[in-house]
PDB file of N, CA and C in Angstrom:
ATOM      1  N   UNK A   1       0.818  -1.203   0.000  1.00  0.00           N
ATOM      2  CA  UNK A   1       0.000   0.000   0.000  1.00  0.00           C
ATOM      3  C   UNK A   1       0.859   1.263   0.000  1.00  0.00           C
ATOM      4  N   UNK A   2       0.281   2.333  -0.506  1.00  0.00           N
ATOM      5  CA  UNK A   2       0.954   3.624  -0.519  1.00  0.00           C
ATOM      6  C   UNK A   2       1.032   4.173   0.893  1.00  0.00           C
ATOM      7  N   UNK A   3       1.897   5.176   1.096  1.00  0.00           N
ATOM      8  CA  UNK A   3       1.996   5.835   2.390  1.00  0.00           C
ATOM      9  C   UNK A   3       0.701   6.569   2.720  1.00  0.00           C
ATOM     10  N   UNK A   4       0.470   6.796   4.001  1.00  0.00           N
ATOM     11  CA  UNK A   4      -0.758   7.450   4.435  1.00  0.00           C
ATOM     12  C   UNK A   4      -0.828   8.896   3.964  1.00  0.00           C
ATOM     13  N   UNK A   5      -2.021   9.315   3.623  1.00  0.00           N
ATOM     14  CA  UNK A   5      -2.292  10.669   3.171  1.00  0.00           C
ATOM     15  C   UNK A   5      -3.748  10.980   3.494  1.00  0.00           C
ATOM     16  N   UNK A   6      -4.085  12.251   3.649  1.00  0.00           N
ATOM     17  CA  UNK A   6      -5.495  12.634   3.823  1.00  0.00           C
ATOM     18  C   UNK A   6      -6.212  12.650   2.488  1.00  0.00           C
ATOM     19  N   UNK A   7      -5.436  12.540   1.410  1.00  0.00           N
ATOM     20  CA  UNK A   7      -6.019  12.525   0.069  1.00  0.00           C
ATOM     21  C   UNK A   7      -6.042  11.095  -0.449  1.00  0.00           C
ATOM     22  N   UNK A   8      -7.176  10.713  -1.038  1.00  0.00           N
ATOM     23  CA  UNK A   8      -7.358   9.357  -1.545  1.00  0.00           C
ATOM     24  C   UNK A   8      -7.483   9.363  -3.059  1.00  0.00           C
ATOM     25  N   UNK A   9      -7.021   8.294  -3.666  1.00  0.00           N
ATOM     26  CA  UNK A   9      -7.158   8.051  -5.099  1.00  0.00           C
ATOM     27  C   UNK A   9      -8.237   6.990  -5.265  1.00  0.00           C
ATOM     28  N   UNK A  10      -9.226   7.268  -6.080  1.00  0.00           N
ATOM     29  CA  UNK A  10     -10.373   6.371  -6.251  1.00  0.00           C
ATOM     30  C   UNK A  10     -10.500   6.013  -7.727  1.00  0.00           C
ATOM     31  N   UNK A  11     -10.588   4.736  -8.031  1.00  0.00           N
ATOM     32  CA  UNK A  11     -10.859   4.341  -9.413  1.00  0.00           C
ATOM     33  C   UNK A  11     -11.876   3.222  -9.458  1.00  0.00           C
ATOM     34  N   UNK A  12     -12.221   2.817 -10.688  1.00  0.00           N
ATOM     35  CA  UNK A  12     -13.338   1.914 -10.970  1.00  0.00           C
ATOM     36  C   UNK A  12     -14.656   2.593 -10.590  1.00  0.00           C
ATOM     37  N   UNK A  13     -14.784   3.852 -11.016  1.00  0.00           N
ATOM     38  CA  UNK A  13     -16.001   4.620 -10.746  1.00  0.00           C
ATOM     39  C   UNK A  13     -17.137   4.129 -11.630  1.00  0.00           C
ATOM     40  N   UNK A  14     -18.367   4.166 -11.131  1.00  0.00           N
ATOM     41  CA  UNK A  14     -19.497   3.771 -11.965  1.00  0.00           C
ATOM     42  C   UNK A  14     -19.798   4.807 -13.044  1.00  0.00           C
ATOM     43  N   UNK A  15     -20.461   4.353 -14.073  1.00  0.00           N
ATOM     44  CA  UNK A  15     -20.898   5.180 -15.194  1.00  0.00           C
ATOM     45  C   UNK A  15     -21.684   6.383 -14.675  1.00  0.00           C
ATOM     46  N   UNK A  16     -21.365   7.552 -15.168  1.00  0.00           N
ATOM     47  CA  UNK A  16     -22.071   8.800 -14.849  1.00  0.00           C
ATOM     48  C   UNK A  16     -22.001   9.240 -13.384  1.00  0.00           C
ATOM     49  N   UNK A  17     -21.020   8.786 -12.635  1.00  0.00           N
ATOM     50  CA  UNK A  17     -20.884   9.259 -11.253  1.00  0.00           C
ATOM     51  C   UNK A  17     -20.546  10.746 -11.270  1.00  0.00           C
ATOM     52  N   UNK A  18     -21.178  11.517 -10.402  1.00  0.00           N
ATOM     53  CA  UNK A  18     -20.928  12.962 -10.316  1.00  0.00           C
ATOM     54  C   UNK A  18     -20.069  13.274  -9.094  1.00  0.00           C
ATOM     55  N   UNK A  19     -19.496  14.471  -9.086  1.00  0.00           N
ATOM     56  CA  UNK A  19     -18.719  14.902  -7.923  1.00  0.00           C
ATOM     57  C   UNK A  19     -19.601  14.989  -6.683  1.00  0.00           C
ATOM     58  N   UNK A  20     -20.843  15.417  -6.862  1.00  0.00           N
ATOM     59  CA  UNK A  20     -21.762  15.504  -5.727  1.00  0.00           C
ATOM     60  C   UNK A  20     -22.014  14.126  -5.120  1.00  0.00           C
ATOM     61  N   UNK A  21     -22.212  13.129  -5.966  1.00  0.00           N
ATOM     62  CA  UNK A  21     -22.425  11.761  -5.492  1.00  0.00           C
ATOM     63  C   UNK A  21     -21.165  11.220  -4.802  1.00  0.00           C
ATOM     64  N   UNK A  22     -20.015  11.486  -5.402  1.00  0.00           N
ATOM     65  CA  UNK A  22     -18.743  11.061  -4.822  1.00  0.00           C
ATOM     66  C   UNK A  22     -18.551  11.691  -3.443  1.00  0.00           C
ATOM     67  N   UNK A  23     -18.757  13.000  -3.361  1.00  0.00           N
ATOM     68  CA  UNK A  23     -18.610  13.720  -2.093  1.00  0.00           C
ATOM     69  C   UNK A  23     -19.586  13.173  -1.053  1.00  0.00           C
ATOM     70  N   UNK A  24     -20.820  12.921  -1.439  1.00  0.00           N
ATOM     71  CA  UNK A  24     -21.817  12.386  -0.514  1.00  0.00           C
ATOM     72  C   UNK A  24     -21.428  11.025   0.031  1.00  0.00           C
ATOM     73  N   UNK A  25     -20.930  10.165  -0.833  1.00  0.00           N
ATOM     74  CA  UNK A  25     -20.528   8.822  -0.420  1.00  0.00           C
ATOM     75  C   UNK A  25     -19.360   8.890   0.568  1.00  0.00           C
ATOM     76  N   UNK A  26     -18.354   9.697   0.251  1.00  0.00           N
ATOM     77  CA  UNK A  26     -17.163   9.755   1.087  1.00  0.00           C
ATOM     78  C   UNK A  26     -17.371  10.585   2.352  1.00  0.00           C
ATOM     79  N   UNK A  27     -18.277  11.552   2.327  1.00  0.00           N
ATOM     80  CA  UNK A  27     -18.486  12.405   3.502  1.00  0.00           C
ATOM     81  C   UNK A  27     -19.129  11.649   4.659  1.00  0.00           C
ATOM     82  N   UNK A  28     -19.616  10.449   4.421  1.00  0.00           N
ATOM     83  CA  UNK A  28     -20.133   9.617   5.506  1.00  0.00           C
ATOM     84  C   UNK A  28     -19.007   9.188   6.448  1.00  0.00           C
ATOM     85  N   UNK A  29     -17.758   9.395   6.016  1.00  0.00           N
ATOM     86  CA  UNK A  29     -16.590   9.007   6.816  1.00  0.00           C
ATOM     87  C   UNK A  29     -15.918  10.186   7.500  1.00  0.00           C
ATOM     88  N   UNK A  30     -16.310  11.403   7.167  1.00  0.00           N
ATOM     89  CA  UNK A  30     -15.705  12.591   7.755  1.00  0.00           C
ATOM     90  C   UNK A  30     -15.819  13.773   6.811  1.00  0.00           C
ATOM     91  N   UNK A  31     -15.258  14.905   7.211  1.00  0.00           N
ATOM     92  CA  UNK A  31     -15.349  16.132   6.426  1.00  0.00           C
ATOM     93  C   UNK A  31     -14.461  16.033   5.188  1.00  0.00           C
ATOM     94  N   UNK A  32     -15.097  16.151   4.007  1.00  0.00           N
ATOM     95  CA  UNK A  32     -14.387  16.136   2.731  1.00  0.00           C
ATOM     96  C   UNK A  32     -14.059  17.583   2.371  1.00  0.00           C
ATOM     97  N   UNK A  33     -12.773  17.871   2.184  1.00  0.00           N
ATOM     98  CA  UNK A  33     -12.380  19.236   1.815  1.00  0.00           C
ATOM     99  C   UNK A  33     -12.278  19.429   0.311  1.00  0.00           C
ATOM    100  N   UNK A  34     -12.139  18.338  -0.446  1.00  0.00           N
ATOM    101  CA  UNK A  34     -12.078  18.417  -1.905  1.00  0.00           C
ATOM    102  C   UNK A  34     -12.451  17.062  -2.494  1.00  0.00           C
ATOM    103  N   UNK A  35     -13.223  17.102  -3.573  1.00  0.00           N
ATOM    104  CA  UNK A  35     -13.553  15.896  -4.333  1.00  0.00           C
ATOM    105  C   UNK A  35     -13.547  16.282  -5.806  1.00  0.00           C
ATOM    106  N   UNK A  36     -12.770  15.584  -6.609  1.00  0.00           N
ATOM    107  CA  UNK A  36     -12.717  15.895  -8.040  1.00  0.00           C
ATOM    108  C   UNK A  36     -12.621  14.607  -8.837  1.00  0.00           C
ATOM    109  N   UNK A  37     -13.298  14.614  -9.978  1.00  0.00           N
ATOM    110  CA  UNK A  37     -13.336  13.452 -10.861  1.00  0.00           C
ATOM    111  C   UNK A  37     -12.661  13.811 -12.175  1.00  0.00           C
ATOM    112  N   UNK A  38     -11.780  12.940 -12.649  1.00  0.00           N
ATOM    113  CA  UNK A  38     -11.178  13.086 -13.975  1.00  0.00           C
ATOM    114  C   UNK A  38     -12.084  12.370 -14.975  1.00  0.00           C
ATOM    115  N   UNK A  39     -12.389  13.059 -16.044  1.00  0.00           N
ATOM    116  CA  UNK A  39     -13.262  12.501 -17.083  1.00  0.00           C
ATOM    117  C   UNK A  39     -12.395  11.920 -18.199  1.00  0.00           C
ATOM    118  N   UNK A  40     -12.717  10.705 -18.621  1.00  0.00           N
ATOM    119  CA  UNK A  40     -11.981  10.061 -19.701  1.00  0.00           C
ATOM    120  C   UNK A  40     -12.168  10.879 -20.981  1.00  0.00           C
ATOM    121  N   UNK A  41     -11.077  11.222 -21.679  1.00  0.00           N
ATOM    122  CA  UNK A  41     -11.198  12.110 -22.837  1.00  0.00           C
ATOM    123  C   UNK A  41     -11.986  11.534 -24.004  1.00  0.00           C
ATOM    124  N   UNK A  42     -12.015  10.232 -24.159  1.00  0.00           N
ATOM    125  CA  UNK A  42     -12.739   9.646 -25.287  1.00  0.00           C
ATOM    126  C   UNK A  42     -14.187   9.303 -24.967  1.00  0.00           C
ATOM    127  N   UNK A  43     -14.413   8.706 -23.805  1.00  0.00           N
ATOM    128  CA  UNK A  43     -15.774   8.264 -23.467  1.00  0.00           C
ATOM    129  C   UNK A  43     -16.599   9.354 -22.799  1.00  0.00           C
ATOM    130  N   UNK A  44     -15.927  10.350 -22.192  1.00  0.00           N
ATOM    131  CA  UNK A  44     -16.652  11.388 -21.463  1.00  0.00           C
ATOM    132  C   UNK A  44     -17.190  10.901 -20.130  1.00  0.00           C
ATOM    133  N   UNK A  45     -16.747   9.729 -19.696  1.00  0.00           N
ATOM    134  CA  UNK A  45     -17.218   9.140 -18.448  1.00  0.00           C
ATOM    135  C   UNK A  45     -16.155   9.267 -17.361  1.00  0.00           C
ATOM    136  N   UNK A  46     -16.582   9.135 -16.094  1.00  0.00           N
ATOM    137  CA  UNK A  46     -15.608   9.203 -14.987  1.00  0.00           C
ATOM    138  C   UNK A  46     -14.508   8.168 -15.147  1.00  0.00           C
ATOM    139  N   UNK A  47     -13.276   8.595 -14.942  1.00  0.00           N
ATOM    140  CA  UNK A  47     -12.130   7.709 -15.086  1.00  0.00           C
ATOM    141  C   UNK A  47     -11.559   7.364 -13.707  1.00  0.00           C
ATOM    142  N   UNK A  48     -11.263   8.390 -12.924  1.00  0.00           N
ATOM    143  CA  UNK A  48     -10.780   8.208 -11.554  1.00  0.00           C
ATOM    144  C   UNK A  48     -11.042   9.499 -10.805  1.00  0.00           C
ATOM    145  N   UNK A  49     -10.815   9.473  -9.492  1.00  0.00           N
ATOM    146  CA  UNK A  49     -11.130  10.645  -8.683  1.00  0.00           C
ATOM    147  C   UNK A  49     -10.128  10.801  -7.546  1.00  0.00           C
ATOM    148  N   UNK A  50     -10.144  12.001  -6.968  1.00  0.00           N
ATOM    149  CA  UNK A  50      -9.400  12.300  -5.759  1.00  0.00           C
ATOM    150  C   UNK A  50     -10.381  12.814  -4.731  1.00  0.00           C
ATOM    151  N   UNK A  51     -10.225  12.345  -3.504  1.00  0.00           N
ATOM    152  CA  UNK A  51     -11.039  12.829  -2.385  1.00  0.00           C
ATOM    153  C   UNK A  51     -10.079  13.176  -1.263  1.00  0.00           C
ATOM    154  N   UNK A  52     -10.197  14.398  -0.735  1.00  0.00           N
ATOM    155  CA  UNK A  52      -9.319  14.819   0.357  1.00  0.00           C
ATOM    156  C   UNK A  52     -10.163  15.101   1.593  1.00  0.00           C
ATOM    157  N   UNK A  53      -9.688  14.588   2.732  1.00  0.00           N
ATOM    158  CA  UNK A  53     -10.375  14.747   4.006  1.00  0.00           C
ATOM    159  C   UNK A  53      -9.672  15.763   4.882  1.00  0.00           C
ATOM    160  N   UNK A  54     -10.420  16.349   5.808  1.00  0.00           N
ATOM    161  CA  UNK A  54      -9.849  17.268   6.790  1.00  0.00           C
ATOM    162  C   UNK A  54      -8.943  16.511   7.761  1.00  0.00           C
ATOM    163  N   UNK A  55      -9.356  15.292   8.157  1.00  0.00           N
ATOM    164  CA  UNK A  55      -8.618  14.509   9.151  1.00  0.00           C
ATOM    165  C   UNK A  55      -8.097  13.201   8.563  1.00  0.00           C
ATOM    166  N   UNK A  56      -6.911  12.817   9.009  1.00  0.00           N
ATOM    167  CA  UNK A  56      -6.320  11.545   8.597  1.00  0.00           C
ATOM    168  C   UNK A  56      -7.218  10.369   8.976  1.00  0.00           C
ATOM    169  N   UNK A  57      -7.822  10.420  10.156  1.00  0.00           N
ATOM    170  CA  UNK A  57      -8.669   9.305  10.614  1.00  0.00           C
ATOM    171  C   UNK A  57      -9.859   9.097   9.683  1.00  0.00           C
ATOM    172  N   UNK A  58     -10.382  10.167   9.100  1.00  0.00           N
ATOM    173  CA  UNK A  58     -11.504  10.046   8.156  1.00  0.00           C
ATOM    174  C   UNK A  58     -11.045   9.354   6.870  1.00  0.00           C
ATOM    175  N   UNK A  59      -9.848   9.712   6.396  1.00  0.00           N
ATOM    176  CA  UNK A  59      -9.305   9.061   5.196  1.00  0.00           C
ATOM    177  C   UNK A  59      -9.069   7.573   5.453  1.00  0.00           C
ATOM    178  N   UNK A  60      -8.508   7.256   6.606  1.00  0.00           N
ATOM    179  CA  UNK A  60      -8.269   5.853   6.965  1.00  0.00           C
ATOM    180  C   UNK A  60      -9.580   5.077   7.007  1.00  0.00           C
ATOM    181  N   UNK A  61     -10.594   5.681   7.612  1.00  0.00           N
ATOM    182  CA  UNK A  61     -11.901   5.042   7.716  1.00  0.00           C
ATOM    183  C   UNK A  61     -12.528   4.837   6.342  1.00  0.00           C
ATOM    184  N   UNK A  62     -12.389   5.825   5.462  1.00  0.00           N
ATOM    185  CA  UNK A  62     -12.959   5.720   4.115  1.00  0.00           C
ATOM    186  C   UNK A  62     -12.346   4.556   3.348  1.00  0.00           C
ATOM    187  N   UNK A  63     -11.040   4.371   3.493  1.00  0.00           N
ATOM    188  CA  UNK A  63     -10.399   3.237   2.815  1.00  0.00           C
ATOM    189  C   UNK A  63     -10.939   1.923   3.358  1.00  0.00           C
ATOM    190  N   UNK A  64     -11.045   1.822   4.664  1.00  0.00           N
ATOM    191  CA  UNK A  64     -11.556   0.573   5.264  1.00  0.00           C
ATOM    192  C   UNK A  64     -12.994   0.295   4.817  1.00  0.00           C
ATOM    193  N   UNK A  65     -13.824   1.315   4.745  1.00  0.00           N
ATOM    194  CA  UNK A  65     -15.246   1.128   4.443  1.00  0.00           C
ATOM    195  C   UNK A  65     -15.564   1.090   2.950  1.00  0.00           C
ATOM    196  N   UNK A  66     -14.794   1.818   2.118  1.00  0.00           N
ATOM    197  CA  UNK A  66     -15.185   1.971   0.724  1.00  0.00           C
ATOM    198  C   UNK A  66     -14.301   1.269  -0.289  1.00  0.00           C
ATOM    199  N   UNK A  67     -13.132   0.758   0.103  1.00  0.00           N
ATOM    200  CA  UNK A  67     -12.352  -0.028  -0.847  1.00  0.00           C
ATOM    201  C   UNK A  67     -13.108  -1.320  -1.141  1.00  0.00           C
ATOM    202  N   UNK A  68     -13.327  -1.572  -2.403  1.00  0.00           N
ATOM    203  CA  UNK A  68     -14.114  -2.730  -2.883  1.00  0.00           C
ATOM    204  C   UNK A  68     -15.605  -2.588  -2.556  1.00  0.00           C
ATOM    205  N   UNK A  69     -16.056  -1.351  -2.372  1.00  0.00           N
ATOM    206  CA  UNK A  69     -17.473  -1.069  -2.116  1.00  0.00           C
ATOM    207  C   UNK A  69     -18.247  -1.207  -3.427  1.00  0.00           C
ATOM    208  N   UNK A  70     -19.317  -2.023  -3.437  1.00  0.00           N
ATOM    209  CA  UNK A  70     -20.092  -2.196  -4.669  1.00  0.00           C
ATOM    210  C   UNK A  70     -21.031  -1.012  -4.900  1.00  0.00           C
ATOM    211  N   UNK A  71     -20.964  -0.453  -6.100  1.00  0.00           N
ATOM    212  CA  UNK A  71     -21.855   0.635  -6.462  1.00  0.00           C
ATOM    213  C   UNK A  71     -22.149   0.563  -7.958  1.00  0.00           C
ATOM    214  N   UNK A  72     -23.420   0.369  -8.284  1.00  0.00           N
ATOM    215  CA  UNK A  72     -23.901   0.293  -9.665  1.00  0.00           C
ATOM    216  C   UNK A  72     -23.055  -0.631 -10.544  1.00  0.00           C
ATOM    217  N   UNK A  73     -22.831  -1.843 -10.066  1.00  0.00           N
ATOM    218  CA  UNK A  73     -22.140  -2.852 -10.855  1.00  0.00           C
ATOM    219  C   UNK A  73     -20.625  -2.741 -10.866  1.00  0.00           C
ATOM    220  N   UNK A  74     -20.063  -1.823 -10.118  1.00  0.00           N
ATOM    221  CA  UNK A  74     -18.603  -1.665 -10.035  1.00  0.00           C
ATOM    222  C   UNK A  74     -18.160  -1.846  -8.596  1.00  0.00           C
ATOM    223  N   UNK A  75     -16.899  -2.206  -8.416  1.00  0.00           N
ATOM    224  CA  UNK A  75     -16.296  -2.254  -7.083  1.00  0.00           C
ATOM    225  C   UNK A  75     -15.274  -1.122  -7.017  1.00  0.00           C
ATOM    226  N   UNK A  76     -15.563  -0.111  -6.205  1.00  0.00           N
ATOM    227  CA  UNK A  76     -14.630   1.004  -6.063  1.00  0.00           C
ATOM    228  C   UNK A  76     -13.285   0.492  -5.580  1.00  0.00           C
ATOM    229  N   UNK A  77     -12.225   1.098  -6.045  1.00  0.00           N
ATOM    230  CA  UNK A  77     -10.894   0.833  -5.520  1.00  0.00           C
ATOM    231  C   UNK A  77     -10.387   2.144  -4.928  1.00  0.00           C
ATOM    232  N   UNK A  78     -10.081   2.118  -3.647  1.00  0.00           N
ATOM    233  CA  UNK A  78      -9.698   3.316  -2.906  1.00  0.00           C
ATOM    234  C   UNK A  78      -8.348   3.079  -2.238  1.00  0.00           C
ATOM    235  N   UNK A  79      -7.436   4.023  -2.428  1.00  0.00           N
ATOM    236  CA  UNK A  79      -6.109   3.914  -1.823  1.00  0.00           C
ATOM    237  C   UNK A  79      -5.613   5.320  -1.499  1.00  0.00           C
ATOM    238  N   UNK A  80      -4.557   5.416  -0.708  1.00  0.00           N
ATOM    239  CA  UNK A  80      -3.953   6.704  -0.411  1.00  0.00           C
ATOM    240  C   UNK A  80      -3.325   7.258  -1.684  1.00  0.00           C
ATOM    241  N   UNK A  81      -3.501   8.559  -1.916  1.00  0.00           N
ATOM    242  CA  UNK A  81      -2.898   9.209  -3.075  1.00  0.00           C
ATOM    243  C   UNK A  81      -1.408   9.398  -2.829  1.00  0.00           C
ATOM    244  N   UNK A  82      -0.645   9.384  -3.910  1.00  0.00           N
ATOM    245  CA  UNK A  82       0.777   9.694  -3.827  1.00  0.00           C
ATOM    246  C   UNK A  82       0.922  11.203  -3.685  1.00  0.00           C
ATOM    247  N   UNK A  83       2.116  11.654  -3.312  1.00  0.00           N
ATOM    248  CA  UNK A  83       2.339  13.082  -3.066  1.00  0.00           C
ATOM    249  C   UNK A  83       2.184  13.956  -4.300  1.00  0.00           C
ATOM    250  N   UNK A  84       2.935  13.708  -5.380  1.00  0.00           N
ATOM    251  CA  UNK A  84       2.941  14.623  -6.520  1.00  0.00           C
ATOM    252  C   UNK A  84       2.208  14.078  -7.736  1.00  0.00           C
ATOM    253  N   UNK A  85       2.596  12.918  -8.192  1.00  0.00           N
ATOM    254  CA  UNK A  85       2.008  12.371  -9.404  1.00  0.00           C
ATOM    255  C   UNK A  85       1.156  11.156  -9.065  1.00  0.00           C
ATOM    256  N   UNK A  86       0.096  10.975  -9.822  1.00  0.00           N
ATOM    257  CA  UNK A  86      -0.826   9.872  -9.569  1.00  0.00           C
ATOM    258  C   UNK A  86      -0.686   8.817 -10.659  1.00  0.00           C
ATOM    259  N   UNK A  87      -1.536   7.840 -10.565  1.00  0.00           N
ATOM    260  CA  UNK A  87      -1.565   6.775 -11.551  1.00  0.00           C
ATOM    261  C   UNK A  87      -1.611   7.376 -12.956  1.00  0.00           C
ATOM    262  N   UNK A  88      -0.865   6.793 -13.875  1.00  0.00           N
ATOM    263  CA  UNK A  88      -0.778   7.240 -15.260  1.00  0.00           C
ATOM    264  C   UNK A  88      -0.155   8.634 -15.374  1.00  0.00           C
ATOM    265  N   UNK A  89       0.588   9.050 -14.326  1.00  0.00           N
ATOM    266  CA  UNK A  89       1.312  10.305 -14.400  1.00  0.00           C
ATOM    267  C   UNK A  89       0.459  11.550 -14.282  1.00  0.00           C
ATOM    268  N   UNK A  90      -0.796  11.448 -13.868  1.00  0.00           N
ATOM    269  CA  UNK A  90      -1.678  12.606 -13.762  1.00  0.00           C
ATOM    270  C   UNK A  90      -1.643  13.148 -12.345  1.00  0.00           C
ATOM    271  N   UNK A  91      -1.496  14.440 -12.194  1.00  0.00           N
ATOM    272  CA  UNK A  91      -1.546  15.055 -10.880  1.00  0.00           C
ATOM    273  C   UNK A  91      -2.978  15.421 -10.539  1.00  0.00           C
ATOM    274  N   UNK A  92      -3.240  15.692  -9.272  1.00  0.00           N
ATOM    275  CA  UNK A  92      -4.574  16.094  -8.825  1.00  0.00           C
ATOM    276  C   UNK A  92      -4.980  17.381  -9.525  1.00  0.00           C
ATOM    277  N   UNK A  93      -4.028  18.304  -9.740  1.00  0.00           N
ATOM    278  CA  UNK A  93      -4.341  19.560 -10.422  1.00  0.00           C
ATOM    279  C   UNK A  93      -4.776  19.304 -11.861  1.00  0.00           C
ATOM    280  N   UNK A  94      -4.084  18.398 -12.559  1.00  0.00           N
ATOM    281  CA  UNK A  94      -4.467  18.054 -13.929  1.00  0.00           C
ATOM    282  C   UNK A  94      -5.850  17.415 -13.950  1.00  0.00           C
ATOM    283  N   UNK A  95      -6.142  16.607 -12.942  1.00  0.00           N
ATOM    284  CA  UNK A  95      -7.448  15.978 -12.828  1.00  0.00           C
ATOM    285  C   UNK A  95      -8.532  17.046 -12.755  1.00  0.00           C
ATOM    286  N   UNK A  96      -8.357  18.061 -11.915  1.00  0.00           N
ATOM    287  CA  UNK A  96      -9.348  19.114 -11.773  1.00  0.00           C
ATOM    288  C   UNK A  96      -9.491  19.896 -13.068  1.00  0.00           C
ATOM    289  N   UNK A  97      -8.381  20.179 -13.744  1.00  0.00           N
ATOM    290  CA  UNK A  97      -8.433  20.925 -14.998  1.00  0.00           C
ATOM    291  C   UNK A  97      -9.207  20.141 -16.041  1.00  0.00           C
ATOM    292  N   UNK A  98      -8.926  18.848 -16.164  1.00  0.00           N
ATOM    293  CA  UNK A  98      -9.648  18.010 -17.112  1.00  0.00           C
ATOM    294  C   UNK A  98     -11.124  18.001 -16.784  1.00  0.00           C
ATOM    295  N   UNK A  99     -11.451  17.870 -15.502  1.00  0.00           N
ATOM    296  CA  UNK A  99     -12.855  17.827 -15.118  1.00  0.00           C
ATOM    297  C   UNK A  99     -13.546  19.143 -15.447  1.00  0.00           C
ATOM    298  N   UNK A 100     -12.912  20.279 -15.102  1.00  0.00           N
ATOM    299  CA  UNK A 100     -13.532  21.580 -15.364  1.00  0.00           C
ATOM    300  C   UNK A 100     -13.776  21.762 -16.848  1.00  0.00           C
ATOM    301  N   UNK A 101     -12.809  21.345 -17.673  1.00  0.00           N
ATOM    302  CA  UNK A 101     -12.957  21.484 -19.114  1.00  0.00           C
ATOM    303  C   UNK A 101     -14.127  20.638 -19.608  1.00  0.00           C
ATOM    304  N   UNK A 102     -14.159  19.370 -19.214  1.00  0.00           N
ATOM    305  CA  UNK A 102     -15.222  18.467 -19.668  1.00  0.00           C
ATOM    306  C   UNK A 102     -16.566  18.914 -19.116  1.00  0.00           C
ATOM    307  N   UNK A 103     -16.597  19.371 -17.867  1.00  0.00           N
ATOM    308  CA  UNK A 103     -17.846  19.801 -17.260  1.00  0.00           C
ATOM    309  C   UNK A 103     -18.378  21.014 -18.021  1.00  0.00           C
ATOM    310  N   UNK A 104     -17.483  21.950 -18.363  1.00  0.00           N
ATOM    311  CA  UNK A 104     -17.901  23.131 -19.113  1.00  0.00           C
ATOM    312  C   UNK A 104     -18.472  22.767 -20.459  1.00  0.00           C
ATOM    313  N   UNK A 105     -17.828  21.838 -21.149  1.00  0.00           N
ATOM    314  CA  UNK A 105     -18.338  21.386 -22.452  1.00  0.00           C
ATOM    315  C   UNK A 105     -19.684  20.714 -22.279  1.00  0.00           C
ATOM    316  N   UNK A 106     -19.792  19.859 -21.285  1.00  0.00           N
ATOM    317  CA  UNK A 106     -21.038  19.136 -21.055  1.00  0.00           C
ATOM    318  C   UNK A 106     -22.174  20.095 -20.685  1.00  0.00           C
ATOM    319  N   UNK A 107     -21.901  21.077 -19.820  1.00  0.00           N
ATOM    320  CA  UNK A 107     -22.928  22.039 -19.433  1.00  0.00           C
ATOM    321  C   UNK A 107     -23.403  22.825 -20.641  1.00  0.00           C
ATOM    322  N   UNK A 108     -22.457  23.235 -21.508  1.00  0.00           N
ATOM    323  CA  UNK A 108     -22.816  24.036 -22.660  1.00  0.00           C
ATOM    324  C   UNK A 108     -23.640  23.218 -23.647  1.00  0.00           C
ATOM    325  N   UNK A 109     -23.345  21.928 -23.760  1.00  0.00           N
ATOM    326  CA  UNK A 109     -24.019  21.098 -24.755  1.00  0.00           C
ATOM    327  C   UNK A 109     -25.344  20.513 -24.267  1.00  0.00           C
ATOM    328  N   UNK A 110     -25.390  20.072 -23.021  1.00  0.00           N
ATOM    329  CA  UNK A 110     -26.581  19.325 -22.603  1.00  0.00           C
ATOM    330  C   UNK A 110     -27.082  19.636 -21.200  1.00  0.00           C
ATOM    331  N   UNK A 111     -26.616  20.680 -20.597  1.00  0.00           N
ATOM    332  CA  UNK A 111     -27.084  21.010 -19.253  1.00  0.00           C
ATOM    333  C   UNK A 111     -26.281  20.287 -18.205  1.00  0.00           C
ATOM    334  N   UNK A 112     -26.647  20.505 -16.942  1.00  0.00           N
ATOM    335  CA  UNK A 112     -25.870  19.908 -15.843  1.00  0.00           C
ATOM    336  C   UNK A 112     -25.990  18.389 -15.800  1.00  0.00           C
ATOM    337  N   UNK A 113     -25.053  17.784 -15.083  1.00  0.00           N
ATOM    338  CA  UNK A 113     -25.072  16.335 -14.880  1.00  0.00           C
ATOM    339  C   UNK A 113     -26.412  15.999 -14.376  1.00  0.00           C
TER     340      UNK A 113
END
């Protein structure tokens, strides 16, 4: 396992998962200070996400409760995020930029999630 962090890396997200849904699911474990989803550039669907907690104990609890959690036919995979670069070389900042770009395109084309 990766070293402990208040920020978690989440993948195997279900189809059409929103940041609001992600935040709601993870906030059952403690105060979420940030939740962002990276959108796959080709499919336009959620690819992976980052969730950051106010307290380390909340992040630890979220991993225990939500790793391999079944949701809409998928099993979430939750682990501690690395410090600078994430899986596939994407940083949390790049994840947010990708999401904002895709969200803006989606809002302009078809309304909110």
